[in-house]
Amino acid sequence: MLTPMRFQKLFVVVAVLGIATMMRAQQSSNPSAQGAQPNTTPFIVDQTHAETPRGKRAASPVPNTSFPANPLAPPIQKPQLAAQSEPGVARAEPVSEREVITRLQIFLDQRSFGPGKIDGKWGEFVAKALQRYQRANGLQPTGQIDAELQQQLQHIFPIYTTYQLTEDDFKRVGQIPYKPAEQAKVKAMLYRSMAEFIAERYHSGENFITKLNSDKKLEALKPGDTVRVPNVPPFQIETLKEVGSLPLKPELSKRIVKVDTRYRMLDILEGDKIVSSYPITPGSKKLPAPIGTWKIVGIATMPWFRWDEAMLNHGERSENYYNIPPGPRNPVGIAWIGLSKRGIGIHGTSNPDTIGRSGSHGCIRLANWDAARVINQVTQGMTVEIF
């Protein structure tokens, strides 16, 4: 039997617990009280996100692959001065065209104007990224290196840097099968070689990384070894987790994503200014990217992929499917940006060499290192114009 004094104490304890429970409930229902948290439920992409053709669709425009054959703009002829008040100062110039182009690729990549994979070679996407950068900075979009830009490229130093491999890096490499039935049995879709890991981390082609490290056998590397790499911000896959829905970023909501299917470039604009630009694969002749204006409906990182042969062949789900786990060699790469057009998204890739050079199932495909940057530059509700 409770005495009056014990009853009063019990009443106080119950009241305090009740108030604390109410406060916790209010905090959990009010994201602003504790900061918006991402939805950590894994996201599964299936073939409904790789739309099958239904009826007539706009044909893929013929890709525009034209670009200046010569990376260097013709010099501007200036009148000769009778005398110079100061002696000229000799500048150290790159020793080869490859280094000039590598400097340019690094320069553009550091500024979020993706030149494609860094390989020291002049090509379509380097020129297109340069045109975008020039336009964004109020310059004539020639797609060529003029004298002023040559001076700026001299500040890209060092051109190359080093990276020391860790034990954790080697856990991201493994024997990954190619058949979906076998892929569904692995824990993660890892890199297939250390060369793949290094190349993707530093936005490069594998052959380029091999040439930079010609004194090493890349297949024989071990933790603690140092490799030579381009001086770009690394793509750090270790920072990405399975998140089904990233939180809103209201400060980005007025931006617009423009997907140019003919130029095969994705631009992010704030007002009339291009903020960043990246090369893409926009659908294919059979499954072209849908022309129109859409909205971003959600953003997921490290998604799963549901592989269903019946969906591929007949456009209908079956019970004979495989869930392929996340990882850099997942069919949709490391990120999925879903659009309001059923079955269409902007996503990463399992093979960066295919960007701009092969078809996708109606979606907009980016290199993983570019996809990792795009998800930080867009948010749910943003407008996406595909043209």
mmCIF file of C-alpha atoms in Angstrom:
data_model
loop_
_atom_site.group_PDB
_atom_site.id
_atom_site.type_symbol
_atom_site.label_atom_id
_atom_site.label_comp_id
_atom_site.label_asym_id
_atom_site.label_seq_id
_atom_site.Cartn_x
_atom_site.Cartn_y
_atom_site.Cartn_z
ATOM 1 C CA MET A 1 0.000 0.000 0.000
ATOM 2 C CA LEU A 2 1.370 3.401 -1.069
ATOM 3 C CA THR A 3 1.741 6.065 1.606
ATOM 4 C CA PRO A 4 0.823 9.677 0.604
ATOM 5 C CA MET A 5 4.537 10.586 0.433
ATOM 6 C CA ARG A 6 5.415 7.607 -1.858
ATOM 7 C CA PHE A 7 2.385 8.334 -4.059
ATOM 8 C CA GLN A 8 3.568 11.933 -4.546
ATOM 9 C CA LYS A 9 7.073 10.753 -5.535
ATOM 10 C CA LEU A 10 5.665 8.209 -8.007
ATOM 11 C CA PHE A 11 3.414 10.902 -9.530
ATOM 12 C CA VAL A 12 6.433 13.209 -10.062
ATOM 13 C CA VAL A 13 8.476 10.427 -11.752
ATOM 14 C CA VAL A 14 5.611 9.511 -14.116
ATOM 15 C CA ALA A 15 5.042 13.187 -14.991
ATOM 16 C CA VAL A 16 8.730 13.740 -15.775
ATOM 17 C CA LEU A 17 8.863 10.625 -17.961
ATOM 18 C CA GLY A 18 5.727 11.722 -19.780
ATOM 19 C CA ILE A 19 7.141 15.186 -20.541
ATOM 20 C CA ALA A 20 10.445 13.685 -21.755
ATOM 21 C CA THR A 21 8.568 11.284 -24.052
ATOM 22 C CA MET A 22 6.516 14.142 -25.503
ATOM 23 C CA MET A 23 9.672 16.197 -26.142
ATOM 24 C CA ARG A 24 11.329 13.280 -27.937
ATOM 25 C CA ALA A 25 8.224 12.785 -30.080
ATOM 26 C CA GLN A 26 8.155 16.464 -31.002
ATOM 27 C CA GLN A 27 11.837 16.406 -31.928
ATOM 28 C CA SER A 28 11.450 13.304 -34.093
ATOM 29 C CA SER A 29 8.509 14.844 -35.969
ATOM 30 C CA ASN A 30 10.323 18.139 -36.451
ATOM 31 C CA PRO A 31 13.477 17.682 -38.573
ATOM 32 C CA SER A 32 14.604 21.233 -37.882
ATOM 33 C CA ALA A 33 14.949 20.396 -34.201
ATOM 34 C CA GLN A 34 17.776 17.945 -34.879
ATOM 35 C CA GLY A 35 18.769 18.566 -38.493
ATOM 36 C CA ALA A 36 17.345 16.770 -41.537
ATOM 37 C CA GLN A 37 18.618 13.206 -41.698
ATOM 38 C CA PRO A 38 18.919 11.162 -44.916
ATOM 39 C CA ASN A 39 16.727 8.107 -45.395
ATOM 40 C CA THR A 40 19.161 5.225 -44.926
ATOM 41 C CA THR A 41 16.834 2.619 -46.486
ATOM 42 C CA PRO A 42 18.665 1.022 -49.451
ATOM 43 C CA PHE A 43 17.198 1.946 -52.836
ATOM 44 C CA ILE A 44 16.595 -0.726 -55.493
ATOM 45 C CA VAL A 45 16.652 0.294 -59.157
ATOM 46 C CA ASP A 46 14.948 -2.129 -61.566
ATOM 47 C CA GLN A 47 14.294 -2.302 -65.265
ATOM 48 C CA THR A 48 11.233 -0.089 -64.930
ATOM 49 C CA HIS A 49 13.947 2.513 -64.366
ATOM 50 C CA ALA A 50 15.402 1.513 -67.746
ATOM 51 C CA GLU A 51 12.284 2.216 -69.732
ATOM 52 C CA THR A 52 11.197 -0.131 -72.533
ATOM 53 C CA PRO A 53 9.892 1.503 -75.744
ATOM 54 C CA ARG A 54 6.136 2.182 -75.761
ATOM 55 C CA GLY A 55 4.628 3.890 -78.775
ATOM 56 C CA LYS A 56 6.445 6.608 -80.665
ATOM 57 C CA ARG A 57 9.240 8.503 -79.003
ATOM 58 C CA ALA A 58 11.416 11.332 -80.165
ATOM 59 C CA ALA A 59 14.383 9.986 -82.072
ATOM 60 C CA SER A 60 17.829 10.558 -80.628
ATOM 61 C CA PRO A 61 19.395 13.515 -82.426
ATOM 62 C CA VAL A 62 22.592 12.857 -84.310
ATOM 63 C CA PRO A 63 25.401 13.447 -81.773
ATOM 64 C CA ASN A 64 27.515 16.537 -82.334
ATOM 65 C CA THR A 65 31.066 15.228 -82.240
ATOM 66 C CA SER A 66 32.715 18.213 -83.895
ATOM 67 C CA PHE A 67 35.486 20.025 -82.061
ATOM 68 C CA PRO A 68 38.553 22.079 -83.044
ATOM 69 C CA ALA A 69 41.231 19.847 -84.505
ATOM 70 C CA ASN A 70 43.981 22.006 -82.979
ATOM 71 C CA PRO A 71 43.808 22.599 -79.205
ATOM 72 C CA LEU A 72 45.812 25.824 -79.492
ATOM 73 C CA ALA A 73 44.122 28.982 -80.757
ATOM 74 C CA PRO A 74 46.055 30.869 -83.467
ATOM 75 C CA PRO A 75 48.294 33.532 -81.876
ATOM 76 C CA ILE A 76 47.082 37.112 -82.059
ATOM 77 C CA GLN A 77 49.529 39.217 -84.016
ATOM 78 C CA LYS A 78 50.626 42.279 -82.042
ATOM 79 C CA PRO A 79 52.652 45.214 -83.388
ATOM 80 C CA GLN A 80 56.342 45.031 -82.630
ATOM 81 C CA LEU A 81 57.571 47.495 -80.024
ATOM 82 C CA ALA A 82 60.677 49.492 -80.886
ATOM 83 C CA ALA A 83 62.182 48.767 -77.519
ATOM 84 C CA GLN A 84 61.254 46.945 -74.344
ATOM 85 C CA SER A 85 61.554 48.716 -71.044
ATOM 86 C CA GLU A 86 62.170 45.415 -69.258
ATOM 87 C CA PRO A 87 63.894 42.259 -70.420
ATOM 88 C CA GLY A 88 61.595 39.309 -71.073
ATOM 89 C CA VAL A 89 61.491 36.509 -68.524
ATOM 90 C CA ALA A 90 61.678 32.990 -69.884
ATOM 91 C CA ARG A 91 58.876 30.732 -68.658
ATOM 92 C CA ALA A 92 59.101 27.005 -68.172
ATOM 93 C CA GLU A 93 56.725 25.475 -70.712
ATOM 94 C CA PRO A 94 55.364 21.910 -70.707
ATOM 95 C CA VAL A 95 57.683 19.618 -72.611
ATOM 96 C CA SER A 96 54.979 17.949 -74.710
ATOM 97 C CA GLU A 97 51.478 18.429 -76.052
ATOM 98 C CA ARG A 98 50.352 15.631 -73.737
ATOM 99 C CA GLU A 99 51.326 17.739 -70.727
ATOM 100 C CA VAL A 100 49.559 20.792 -72.170
ATOM 101 C CA ILE A 101 46.358 18.780 -72.586
ATOM 102 C CA THR A 102 46.794 17.115 -69.189
ATOM 103 C CA ARG A 103 47.127 20.554 -67.573
ATOM 104 C CA LEU A 104 43.949 21.653 -69.359
ATOM 105 C CA GLN A 105 42.025 18.535 -68.307
ATOM 106 C CA ILE A 106 43.086 19.022 -64.682
ATOM 107 C CA PHE A 107 42.275 22.761 -64.868
ATOM 108 C CA LEU A 108 38.750 22.038 -66.128
ATOM 109 C CA ASP A 109 38.150 19.103 -63.778
ATOM 110 C CA GLN A 110 39.189 21.137 -60.726
ATOM 111 C CA ARG A 111 36.508 23.686 -61.692
ATOM 112 C CA SER A 112 33.723 21.099 -62.194
ATOM 113 C CA PHE A 113 33.758 21.281 -65.996
ATOM 114 C CA GLY A 114 34.296 17.592 -66.632
ATOM 115 C CA PRO A 115 36.585 16.865 -69.619
ATOM 116 C CA GLY A 116 35.873 13.136 -69.552
ATOM 117 C CA LYS A 117 38.570 10.779 -68.367
ATOM 118 C CA ILE A 118 41.984 12.393 -67.925
ATOM 119 C CA ASP A 119 44.360 10.855 -70.426
ATOM 120 C CA GLY A 120 46.486 13.676 -71.854
ATOM 121 C CA LYS A 121 44.696 13.449 -75.217
ATOM 122 C CA TRP A 122 42.866 16.212 -77.099
ATOM 123 C CA GLY A 123 39.302 15.190 -77.866
ATOM 124 C CA GLU A 124 35.618 15.977 -78.100
ATOM 125 C CA PHE A 125 34.784 16.265 -74.403
ATOM 126 C CA VAL A 126 37.876 18.285 -73.511
ATOM 127 C CA ALA A 127 36.909 20.869 -76.152
ATOM 128 C CA LYS A 128 33.241 20.887 -75.101
ATOM 129 C CA ALA A 129 34.137 21.301 -71.421
ATOM 130 C CA LEU A 130 36.444 24.168 -72.380
ATOM 131 C CA GLN A 131 33.643 25.812 -74.386
ATOM 132 C CA ARG A 132 31.322 25.533 -71.374
ATOM 133 C CA TYR A 133 33.986 26.991 -69.072
ATOM 134 C CA GLN A 134 34.643 29.883 -71.466
ATOM 135 C CA ARG A 135 30.928 30.668 -71.750
ATOM 136 C CA ALA A 136 30.519 30.541 -67.946
ATOM 137 C CA ASN A 137 33.294 33.105 -67.572
ATOM 138 C CA GLY A 138 32.146 35.528 -70.254
ATOM 139 C CA LEU A 139 34.761 34.460 -72.804
ATOM 140 C CA GLN A 140 34.439 33.584 -76.472
ATOM 141 C CA PRO A 141 33.564 29.842 -76.501
ATOM 142 C CA THR A 142 36.172 28.776 -79.043
ATOM 143 C CA GLY A 143 37.028 25.479 -77.390
ATOM 144 C CA GLN A 144 40.705 26.298 -77.883
ATOM 145 C CA ILE A 145 43.576 27.321 -75.621
ATOM 146 C CA ASP A 146 44.429 30.979 -76.145
ATOM 147 C CA ALA A 147 47.496 32.840 -74.840
ATOM 148 C CA GLU A 148 45.760 33.939 -71.628
ATOM 149 C CA LEU A 149 44.623 30.412 -70.809
ATOM 150 C CA GLN A 150 48.125 29.119 -71.509
ATOM 151 C CA GLN A 151 49.367 31.447 -68.783
ATOM 152 C CA GLN A 152 46.692 30.165 -66.387
ATOM 153 C CA LEU A 153 47.634 26.572 -67.121
ATOM 154 C CA GLN A 154 51.155 27.298 -65.905
ATOM 155 C CA HIS A 155 49.672 27.557 -62.404
ATOM 156 C CA ILE A 156 48.546 23.916 -62.510
ATOM 157 C CA PHE A 157 51.422 22.679 -60.418
ATOM 158 C CA PRO A 158 52.230 19.997 -59.766
ATOM 159 C CA ILE A 159 50.581 18.313 -62.745
ATOM 160 C CA TYR A 160 50.901 14.985 -60.956
ATOM 161 C CA THR A 161 50.850 14.008 -57.326
ATOM 162 C CA THR A 162 51.189 10.730 -55.422
ATOM 163 C CA TYR A 163 48.776 8.520 -53.544
ATOM 164 C CA GLN A 164 49.715 5.907 -50.964
ATOM 165 C CA LEU A 165 47.522 2.823 -51.087
ATOM 166 C CA THR A 166 45.861 1.633 -47.875
ATOM 167 C CA GLU A 167 44.609 -1.737 -46.676
ATOM 168 C CA ASP A 168 41.055 -0.386 -47.006
ATOM 169 C CA ASP A 169 41.658 0.329 -50.703
ATOM 170 C CA PHE A 170 42.413 -3.335 -51.355
ATOM 171 C CA LYS A 171 39.102 -4.330 -49.751
ATOM 172 C CA ARG A 172 37.380 -2.497 -52.610
ATOM 173 C CA VAL A 173 38.915 -4.784 -55.239
ATOM 174 C CA GLY A 174 37.817 -8.356 -55.876
ATOM 175 C CA GLN A 175 36.880 -11.118 -58.306
ATOM 176 C CA ILE A 176 33.491 -9.900 -59.531
ATOM 177 C CA PRO A 177 31.509 -12.089 -61.949
ATOM 178 C CA TYR A 178 29.779 -10.773 -65.074
ATOM 179 C CA LYS A 179 26.567 -12.842 -65.020
ATOM 180 C CA PRO A 180 23.656 -11.409 -62.946
ATOM 181 C CA ALA A 181 22.950 -14.760 -61.253
ATOM 182 C CA GLU A 182 26.511 -14.815 -59.922
ATOM 183 C CA GLN A 183 26.631 -11.080 -59.180
ATOM 184 C CA ALA A 184 23.615 -11.481 -56.881
ATOM 185 C CA LYS A 185 25.696 -13.798 -54.668
ATOM 186 C CA VAL A 186 28.491 -11.292 -53.920
ATOM 187 C CA LYS A 187 28.356 -8.804 -51.061
ATOM 188 C CA ALA A 188 29.333 -5.790 -53.177
ATOM 189 C CA MET A 189 30.087 -4.950 -56.816
ATOM 190 C CA LEU A 190 33.748 -4.125 -56.252
ATOM 191 C CA TYR A 191 36.432 -2.929 -58.648
ATOM 192 C CA ARG A 192 37.951 -5.771 -60.662
ATOM 193 C CA SER A 193 41.541 -4.512 -60.356
ATOM 194 C CA MET A 194 43.641 -2.013 -58.460
ATOM 195 C CA ALA A 195 44.246 -0.177 -61.750
ATOM 196 C CA GLU A 196 40.454 0.309 -62.056
ATOM 197 C CA PHE A 197 40.276 1.660 -58.510
ATOM 198 C CA ILE A 198 43.149 4.128 -58.980
ATOM 199 C CA ALA A 199 41.923 5.290 -62.403
ATOM 200 C CA GLU A 200 38.375 5.991 -61.206
ATOM 201 C CA ARG A 201 39.584 7.640 -58.000
ATOM 202 C CA TYR A 202 41.613 10.104 -60.070
ATOM 203 C CA HIS A 203 39.151 10.547 -62.974
ATOM 204 C CA SER A 204 41.492 8.853 -65.433
ATOM 205 C CA GLY A 205 41.793 6.116 -68.024
ATOM 206 C CA GLU A 206 43.501 2.911 -66.908
ATOM 207 C CA ASN A 207 46.040 3.131 -69.728
ATOM 208 C CA PHE A 208 47.021 6.621 -68.582
ATOM 209 C CA ILE A 209 47.574 5.451 -64.996
ATOM 210 C CA THR A 210 49.635 2.551 -66.331
ATOM 211 C CA LYS A 211 51.850 4.939 -68.321
ATOM 212 C CA LEU A 212 52.319 7.233 -65.310
ATOM 213 C CA ASN A 213 53.489 4.220 -63.316
ATOM 214 C CA SER A 214 55.484 2.411 -65.994
ATOM 215 C CA ASP A 215 58.115 1.518 -63.393
ATOM 216 C CA LYS A 216 55.561 -0.497 -61.385
ATOM 217 C CA LYS A 217 53.470 -3.611 -61.902
ATOM 218 C CA LEU A 218 50.012 -2.370 -60.930
ATOM 219 C CA GLU A 219 48.688 -5.907 -60.455
ATOM 220 C CA ALA A 220 51.433 -6.519 -57.864
ATOM 221 C CA LEU A 221 50.817 -3.412 -55.717
ATOM 222 C CA LYS A 222 50.353 -3.807 -51.959
ATOM 223 C CA PRO A 223 49.263 -1.572 -49.041
ATOM 224 C CA GLY A 224 51.811 1.177 -48.420
ATOM 225 C CA ASP A 225 52.897 1.410 -52.066
ATOM 226 C CA THR A 226 52.794 4.845 -53.696
ATOM 227 C CA VAL A 227 51.425 5.555 -57.170
ATOM 228 C CA ARG A 228 51.626 8.613 -59.425
ATOM 229 C CA VAL A 229 48.273 10.201 -60.291
ATOM 230 C CA PRO A 230 46.845 13.417 -61.820
ATOM 231 C CA ASN A 231 46.443 16.321 -59.412
ATOM 232 C CA VAL A 232 42.626 16.325 -59.175
ATOM 233 C CA PRO A 233 40.292 16.089 -56.150
ATOM 234 C CA PRO A 234 39.951 12.305 -55.656
ATOM 235 C CA PHE A 235 36.634 10.488 -55.976
ATOM 236 C CA GLN A 236 36.382 9.022 -52.462
ATOM 237 C CA ILE A 237 34.021 6.094 -52.734
ATOM 238 C CA GLU A 238 34.626 5.271 -49.072
ATOM 239 C CA THR A 239 32.510 8.298 -48.098
ATOM 240 C CA LEU A 240 29.394 6.963 -49.872
ATOM 241 C CA LYS A 241 26.821 4.896 -47.964
ATOM 242 C CA GLU A 242 23.571 3.155 -48.894
ATOM 243 C CA VAL A 243 21.101 6.022 -48.640
ATOM 244 C CA GLY A 244 17.651 5.670 -50.205
ATOM 245 C CA SER A 245 16.757 9.345 -50.186
ATOM 246 C CA LEU A 246 19.164 12.233 -49.655
ATOM 247 C CA PRO A 247 17.817 15.227 -47.684
ATOM 248 C CA LEU A 248 16.553 18.308 -49.478
ATOM 249 C CA LYS A 249 18.914 21.206 -50.171
ATOM 250 C CA PRO A 250 16.558 24.215 -50.432
ATOM 251 C CA GLU A 251 19.430 26.539 -51.363
ATOM 252 C CA LEU A 252 19.817 24.640 -54.671
ATOM 253 C CA SER A 253 16.121 24.460 -55.607
ATOM 254 C CA LYS A 254 16.267 27.318 -58.155
ATOM 255 C CA ARG A 255 18.988 25.676 -60.206
ATOM 256 C CA ILE A 256 18.156 23.956 -63.503
ATOM 257 C CA VAL A 257 19.726 20.866 -65.064
ATOM 258 C CA LYS A 258 19.958 20.956 -68.866
ATOM 259 C CA VAL A 259 20.723 17.762 -70.763
ATOM 260 C CA ASP A 260 21.883 18.379 -74.327
ATOM 261 C CA THR A 261 21.401 15.010 -76.043
ATOM 262 C CA ARG A 262 23.099 16.153 -79.255
ATOM 263 C CA TYR A 263 26.198 17.579 -77.557
ATOM 264 C CA ARG A 264 26.037 14.790 -74.945
ATOM 265 C CA MET A 265 26.659 17.201 -72.100
ATOM 266 C CA LEU A 266 24.823 17.816 -68.814
ATOM 267 C CA ASP A 267 24.886 21.421 -67.573
ATOM 268 C CA ILE A 268 23.831 22.749 -64.169
ATOM 269 C CA LEU A 269 22.747 26.383 -64.299
ATOM 270 C CA GLU A 270 22.017 29.004 -61.681
ATOM 271 C CA GLY A 271 20.117 31.715 -63.500
ATOM 272 C CA ASP A 272 21.906 32.157 -66.824
ATOM 273 C CA LYS A 273 25.316 31.072 -65.492
ATOM 274 C CA ILE A 274 26.653 27.558 -66.010
ATOM 275 C CA VAL A 275 27.814 26.269 -62.610
ATOM 276 C CA SER A 276 29.190 22.944 -63.824
ATOM 277 C CA SER A 277 29.141 20.671 -66.852
ATOM 278 C CA TYR A 278 29.786 16.956 -67.443
ATOM 279 C CA PRO A 279 29.899 14.507 -70.387
ATOM 280 C CA ILE A 280 27.073 11.955 -70.590
ATOM 281 C CA THR A 281 25.539 9.059 -72.466
ATOM 282 C CA PRO A 282 21.905 10.129 -73.171
ATOM 283 C CA GLY A 283 19.939 7.013 -74.058
ATOM 284 C CA SER A 284 20.322 5.260 -77.414
ATOM 285 C CA LYS A 285 18.668 5.029 -80.841
ATOM 286 C CA LYS A 286 16.356 2.278 -79.575
ATOM 287 C CA LEU A 287 15.712 3.904 -76.201
ATOM 288 C CA PRO A 288 16.390 7.641 -76.543
ATOM 289 C CA ALA A 289 16.396 9.942 -73.544
ATOM 290 C CA PRO A 290 12.880 11.463 -73.255
ATOM 291 C CA ILE A 291 12.783 14.998 -74.633
ATOM 292 C CA GLY A 292 10.889 17.324 -72.314
ATOM 293 C CA THR A 293 10.873 19.079 -68.954
ATOM 294 C CA TRP A 294 10.900 16.922 -65.835
ATOM 295 C CA LYS A 295 11.531 17.175 -62.085
ATOM 296 C CA ILE A 296 13.975 15.397 -59.792
ATOM 297 C CA VAL A 297 11.841 13.173 -57.528
ATOM 298 C CA GLY A 298 14.577 11.603 -55.414
ATOM 299 C CA ILE A 299 18.314 10.983 -55.053
ATOM 300 C CA ALA A 300 19.830 7.725 -53.776
ATOM 301 C CA THR A 301 23.441 6.701 -53.242
ATOM 302 C CA MET A 302 24.918 3.194 -53.579
ATOM 303 C CA PRO A 303 21.671 1.720 -54.945
ATOM 304 C CA TRP A 304 20.890 -1.953 -55.565
ATOM 305 C CA PHE A 305 19.762 -3.132 -59.022
ATOM 306 C CA ARG A 306 16.942 -5.608 -59.728
ATOM 307 C CA TRP A 307 17.847 -7.606 -62.859
ATOM 308 C CA ASP A 308 14.821 -9.289 -64.470
ATOM 309 C CA GLU A 309 15.192 -10.925 -67.903
ATOM 310 C CA ALA A 310 11.414 -10.908 -68.496
ATOM 311 C CA MET A 311 11.399 -7.160 -67.923
ATOM 312 C CA LEU A 312 14.213 -6.751 -70.435
ATOM 313 C CA ASN A 313 12.558 -8.905 -73.105
ATOM 314 C CA HIS A 314 8.836 -8.333 -72.554
ATOM 315 C CA GLY A 315 8.491 -5.283 -70.304
ATOM 316 C CA GLU A 316 6.821 -7.332 -67.544
ATOM 317 C CA ARG A 317 8.076 -8.244 -64.083
ATOM 318 C CA SER A 318 8.623 -11.881 -63.194
ATOM 319 C CA GLU A 319 9.643 -13.848 -60.136
ATOM 320 C CA ASN A 320 12.872 -14.849 -61.839
ATOM 321 C CA TYR A 321 15.059 -11.898 -60.913
ATOM 322 C CA TYR A 322 18.326 -11.091 -59.164
ATOM 323 C CA ASN A 323 19.094 -8.247 -56.775
ATOM 324 C CA ILE A 324 22.585 -7.010 -57.589
ATOM 325 C CA PRO A 325 24.286 -5.327 -54.599
ATOM 326 C CA PRO A 326 25.733 -1.799 -54.555
ATOM 327 C CA GLY A 327 29.236 -0.848 -55.542
ATOM 328 C CA PRO A 328 31.193 0.945 -58.262
ATOM 329 C CA ARG A 329 30.502 -1.887 -60.740
ATOM 330 C CA ASN A 330 26.738 -1.967 -60.126
ATOM 331 C CA PRO A 331 24.824 -1.418 -63.434
ATOM 332 C CA VAL A 332 23.760 2.092 -62.329
ATOM 333 C CA GLY A 333 27.002 2.969 -60.603
ATOM 334 C CA ILE A 334 27.129 4.776 -57.281
ATOM 335 C CA ALA A 335 24.111 7.087 -57.540
ATOM 336 C CA TRP A 336 20.558 7.310 -58.897
ATOM 337 C CA ILE A 337 18.753 10.628 -59.513
ATOM 338 C CA GLY A 338 15.165 9.727 -60.321
ATOM 339 C CA LEU A 339 13.109 11.931 -62.652
ATOM 340 C CA SER A 340 9.356 12.474 -62.869
ATOM 341 C CA LYS A 341 9.371 10.613 -66.218
ATOM 342 C CA ARG A 342 8.595 6.992 -65.317
ATOM 343 C CA GLY A 343 11.639 4.790 -65.535
ATOM 344 C CA ILE A 344 14.166 7.535 -66.265
ATOM 345 C CA GLY A 345 17.049 8.708 -64.105
ATOM 346 C CA ILE A 346 20.487 10.264 -64.093
ATOM 347 C CA HIS A 347 22.988 7.756 -62.728
ATOM 348 C CA GLY A 348 26.546 6.495 -62.568
ATOM 349 C CA THR A 349 28.090 3.681 -64.592
ATOM 350 C CA SER A 350 29.878 0.371 -64.231
ATOM 351 C CA ASN A 351 32.233 1.296 -67.090
ATOM 352 C CA PRO A 352 33.500 4.897 -67.408
ATOM 353 C CA ASP A 353 35.008 4.171 -70.837
ATOM 354 C CA THR A 354 31.493 3.994 -72.302
ATOM 355 C CA ILE A 355 30.474 7.546 -71.383
ATOM 356 C CA GLY A 356 29.475 9.374 -74.560
ATOM 357 C CA ARG A 357 30.415 6.396 -76.700
ATOM 358 C CA SER A 358 27.664 3.774 -76.241
ATOM 359 C CA GLY A 359 23.944 3.620 -75.554
ATOM 360 C CA SER A 360 21.985 3.441 -72.296
ATOM 361 C CA HIS A 361 18.385 2.356 -71.668
ATOM 362 C CA GLY A 362 16.874 5.825 -72.030
ATOM 363 C CA CYS A 363 18.639 7.155 -68.939
ATOM 364 C CA ILE A 364 21.371 9.786 -68.552
ATOM 365 C CA ARG A 365 24.636 8.100 -67.597
ATOM 366 C CA LEU A 366 27.660 9.806 -65.986
ATOM 367 C CA ALA A 367 31.093 8.612 -64.924
ATOM 368 C CA ASN A 368 30.947 7.716 -61.221
ATOM 369 C CA TRP A 369 33.318 10.533 -60.240
ATOM 370 C CA ASP A 370 31.042 13.044 -61.987
ATOM 371 C CA ALA A 371 27.865 11.459 -60.555
ATOM 372 C CA ALA A 372 29.351 11.884 -57.069
ATOM 373 C CA ARG A 373 29.719 15.626 -57.732
ATOM 374 C CA VAL A 374 26.323 16.064 -59.376
ATOM 375 C CA ILE A 375 24.420 14.665 -56.368
ATOM 376 C CA ASN A 376 25.952 17.454 -54.264
ATOM 377 C CA GLN A 377 24.950 20.117 -56.813
ATOM 378 C CA VAL A 378 21.268 19.203 -57.264
ATOM 379 C CA THR A 379 18.271 18.484 -55.051
ATOM 380 C CA GLN A 380 14.785 17.016 -55.165
ATOM 381 C CA GLY A 381 12.245 19.249 -56.935
ATOM 382 C CA MET A 382 14.758 20.787 -59.358
ATOM 383 C CA THR A 383 13.797 21.137 -63.009
ATOM 384 C CA VAL A 384 15.556 18.951 -65.599
ATOM 385 C CA GLU A 385 15.270 19.945 -69.262
ATOM 386 C CA ILE A 386 16.189 17.261 -71.795
ATOM 387 C CA PHE A 387 16.498 18.482 -75.380
#
